Coordinates of N, CA, C and O in Angstrom, one line a residue:
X11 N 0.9 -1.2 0.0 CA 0.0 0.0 0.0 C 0.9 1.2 0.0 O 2.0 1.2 0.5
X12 N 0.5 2.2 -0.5 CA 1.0 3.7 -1.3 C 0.9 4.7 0.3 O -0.1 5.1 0.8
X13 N 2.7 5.0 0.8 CA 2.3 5.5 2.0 C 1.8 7.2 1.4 O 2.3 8.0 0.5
X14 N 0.6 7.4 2.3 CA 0.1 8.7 2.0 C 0.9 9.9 2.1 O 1.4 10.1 3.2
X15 N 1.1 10.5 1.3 CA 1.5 12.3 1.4 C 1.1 13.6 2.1 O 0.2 14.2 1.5
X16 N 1.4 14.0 2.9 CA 0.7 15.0 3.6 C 1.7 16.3 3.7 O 2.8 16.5 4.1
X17 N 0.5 17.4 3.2 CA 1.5 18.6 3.3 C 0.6 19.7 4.2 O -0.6 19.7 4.1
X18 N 1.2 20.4 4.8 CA 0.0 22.0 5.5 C 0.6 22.7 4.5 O 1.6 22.4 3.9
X19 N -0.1 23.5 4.5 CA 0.0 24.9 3.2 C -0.6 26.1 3.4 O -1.8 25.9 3.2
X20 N -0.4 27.1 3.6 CA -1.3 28.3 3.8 C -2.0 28.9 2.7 O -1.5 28.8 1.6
X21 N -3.0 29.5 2.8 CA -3.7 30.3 1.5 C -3.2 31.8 1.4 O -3.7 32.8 0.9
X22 N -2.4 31.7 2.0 CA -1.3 33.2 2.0 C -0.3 33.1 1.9 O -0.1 32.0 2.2
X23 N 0.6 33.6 1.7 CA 0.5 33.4 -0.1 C 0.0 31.6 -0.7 O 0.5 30.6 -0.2
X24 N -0.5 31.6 -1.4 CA -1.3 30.5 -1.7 C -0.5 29.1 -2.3 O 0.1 29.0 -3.4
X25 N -0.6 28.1 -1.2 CA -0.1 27.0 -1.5 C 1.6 26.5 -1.2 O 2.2 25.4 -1.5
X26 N 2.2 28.0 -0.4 CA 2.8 27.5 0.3 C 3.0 26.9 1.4 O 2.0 26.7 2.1
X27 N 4.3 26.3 2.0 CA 3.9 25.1 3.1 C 4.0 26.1 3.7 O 4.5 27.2 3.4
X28 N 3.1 25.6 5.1 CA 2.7 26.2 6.6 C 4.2 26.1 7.1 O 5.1 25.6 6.5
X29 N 4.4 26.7 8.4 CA 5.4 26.6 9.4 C 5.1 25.5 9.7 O 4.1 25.0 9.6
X30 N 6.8 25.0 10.2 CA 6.9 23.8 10.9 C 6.0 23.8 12.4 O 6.2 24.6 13.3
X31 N 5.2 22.7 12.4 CA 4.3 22.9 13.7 C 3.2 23.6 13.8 O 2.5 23.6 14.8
X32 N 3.2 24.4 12.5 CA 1.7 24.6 12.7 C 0.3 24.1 11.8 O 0.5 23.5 10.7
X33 N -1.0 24.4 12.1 CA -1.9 23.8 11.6 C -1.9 24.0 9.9 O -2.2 23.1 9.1
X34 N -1.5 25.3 9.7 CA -1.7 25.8 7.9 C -3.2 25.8 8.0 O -3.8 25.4 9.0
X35 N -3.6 26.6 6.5 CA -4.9 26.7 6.3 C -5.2 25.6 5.3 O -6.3 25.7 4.7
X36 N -4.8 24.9 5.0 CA -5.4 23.5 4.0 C -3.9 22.6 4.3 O -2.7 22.9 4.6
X37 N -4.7 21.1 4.0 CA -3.8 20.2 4.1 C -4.2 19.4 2.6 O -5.2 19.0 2.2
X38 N -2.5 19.2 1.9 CA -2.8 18.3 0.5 C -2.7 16.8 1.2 O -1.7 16.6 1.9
X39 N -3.4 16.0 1.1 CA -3.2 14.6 1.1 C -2.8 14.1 -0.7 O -3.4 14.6 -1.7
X40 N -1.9 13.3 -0.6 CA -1.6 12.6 -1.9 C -1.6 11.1 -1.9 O -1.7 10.6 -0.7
X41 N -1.5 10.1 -2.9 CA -1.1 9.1 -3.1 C 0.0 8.8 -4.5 O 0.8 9.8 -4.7
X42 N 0.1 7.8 -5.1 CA 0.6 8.3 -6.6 C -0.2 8.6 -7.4 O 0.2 8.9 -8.5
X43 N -1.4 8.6 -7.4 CA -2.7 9.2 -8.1 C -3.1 10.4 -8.4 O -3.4 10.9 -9.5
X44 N -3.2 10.8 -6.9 CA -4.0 12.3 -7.7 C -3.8 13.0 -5.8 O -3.2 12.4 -5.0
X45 N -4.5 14.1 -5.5 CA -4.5 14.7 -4.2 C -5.3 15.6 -3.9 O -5.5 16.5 -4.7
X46 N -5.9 15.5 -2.8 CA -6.9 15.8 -2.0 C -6.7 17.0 -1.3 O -6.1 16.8 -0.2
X47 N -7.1 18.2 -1.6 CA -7.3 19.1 -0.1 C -8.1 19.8 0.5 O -9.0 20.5 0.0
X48 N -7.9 19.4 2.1 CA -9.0 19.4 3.2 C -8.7 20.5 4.0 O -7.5 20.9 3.9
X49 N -9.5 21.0 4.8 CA -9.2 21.9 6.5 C -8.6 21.1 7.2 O -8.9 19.9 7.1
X50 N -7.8 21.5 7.9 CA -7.2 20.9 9.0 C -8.0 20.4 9.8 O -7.9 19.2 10.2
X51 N -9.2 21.1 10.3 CA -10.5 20.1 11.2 C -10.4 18.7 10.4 O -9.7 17.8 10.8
X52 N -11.3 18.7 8.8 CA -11.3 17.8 8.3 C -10.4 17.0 8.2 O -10.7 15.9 8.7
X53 N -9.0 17.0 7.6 CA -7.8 16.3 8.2 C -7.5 15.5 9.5 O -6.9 14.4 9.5
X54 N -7.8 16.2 10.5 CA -7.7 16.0 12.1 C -8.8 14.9 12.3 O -8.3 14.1 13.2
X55 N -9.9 14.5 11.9 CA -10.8 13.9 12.1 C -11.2 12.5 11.4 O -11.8 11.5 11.8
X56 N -10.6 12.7 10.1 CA -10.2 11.4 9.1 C -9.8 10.3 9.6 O -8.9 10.2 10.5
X57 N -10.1 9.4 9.2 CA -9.1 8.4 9.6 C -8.4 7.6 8.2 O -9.0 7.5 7.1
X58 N -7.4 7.1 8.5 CA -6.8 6.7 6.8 C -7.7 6.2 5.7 O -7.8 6.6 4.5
X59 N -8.5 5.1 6.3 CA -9.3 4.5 5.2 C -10.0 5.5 4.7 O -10.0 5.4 3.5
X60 N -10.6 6.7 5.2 CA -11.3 7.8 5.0 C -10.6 8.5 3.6 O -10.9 8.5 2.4
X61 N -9.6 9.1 4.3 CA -8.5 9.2 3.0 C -8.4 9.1 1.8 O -8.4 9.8 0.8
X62 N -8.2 7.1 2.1 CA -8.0 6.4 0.8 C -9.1 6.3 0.3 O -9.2 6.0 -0.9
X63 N -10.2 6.5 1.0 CA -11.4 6.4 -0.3 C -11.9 7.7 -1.2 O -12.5 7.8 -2.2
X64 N -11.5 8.4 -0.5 CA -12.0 9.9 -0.7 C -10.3 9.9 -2.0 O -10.5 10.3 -3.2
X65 N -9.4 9.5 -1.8 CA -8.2 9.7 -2.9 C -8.7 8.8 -4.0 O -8.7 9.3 -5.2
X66 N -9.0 7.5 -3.7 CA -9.6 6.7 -4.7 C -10.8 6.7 -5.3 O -11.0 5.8 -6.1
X67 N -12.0 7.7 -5.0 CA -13.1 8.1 -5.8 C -12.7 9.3 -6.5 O -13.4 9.7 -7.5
X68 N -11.8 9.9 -6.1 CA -11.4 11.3 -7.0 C -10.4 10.8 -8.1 O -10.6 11.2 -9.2
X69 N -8.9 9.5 -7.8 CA -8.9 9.0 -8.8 C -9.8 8.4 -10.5 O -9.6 8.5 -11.7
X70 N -10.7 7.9 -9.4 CA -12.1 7.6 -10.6 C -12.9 8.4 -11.1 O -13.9 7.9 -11.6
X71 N -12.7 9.3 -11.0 CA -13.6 11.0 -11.4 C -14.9 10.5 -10.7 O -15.7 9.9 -11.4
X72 N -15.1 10.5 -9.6 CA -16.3 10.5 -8.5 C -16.8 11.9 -8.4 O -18.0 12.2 -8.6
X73 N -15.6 12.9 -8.1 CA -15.6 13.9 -6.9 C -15.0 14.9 -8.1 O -14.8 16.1 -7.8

């Protein structure tokens, strides 16, 4: 299994990474597929399978 990618990123200036240690305003989840981004709540509350399915229906043009 494809270990997941995780970046924080702020929307100021847009799509740079967050400081080390902190929340950022969006988080990219990746796989080798394709990538997802969520709120840090949403992130925080996920659990992996969550993730992988939410990465794997956006692979399949679900989402």
């Amino acid at each position: 299994m494809t270990e997941l990618a995780v970046r924080r990123l702020l929307q100021n200036p847009l799509g740079h990474p967050a400081p080390p240690g902190s929340r950022g305003d969006l988080v990219a989840v990746s796989d080798d597929r394709c990538t997802i981004y969520l709120t840090p709540a949403e992130f925080e509350t996920a659990t992996e399978s969550e993730l992988r399915y939410r990465l794997a229906r956006k692979a399949a043009g679900a989402d």
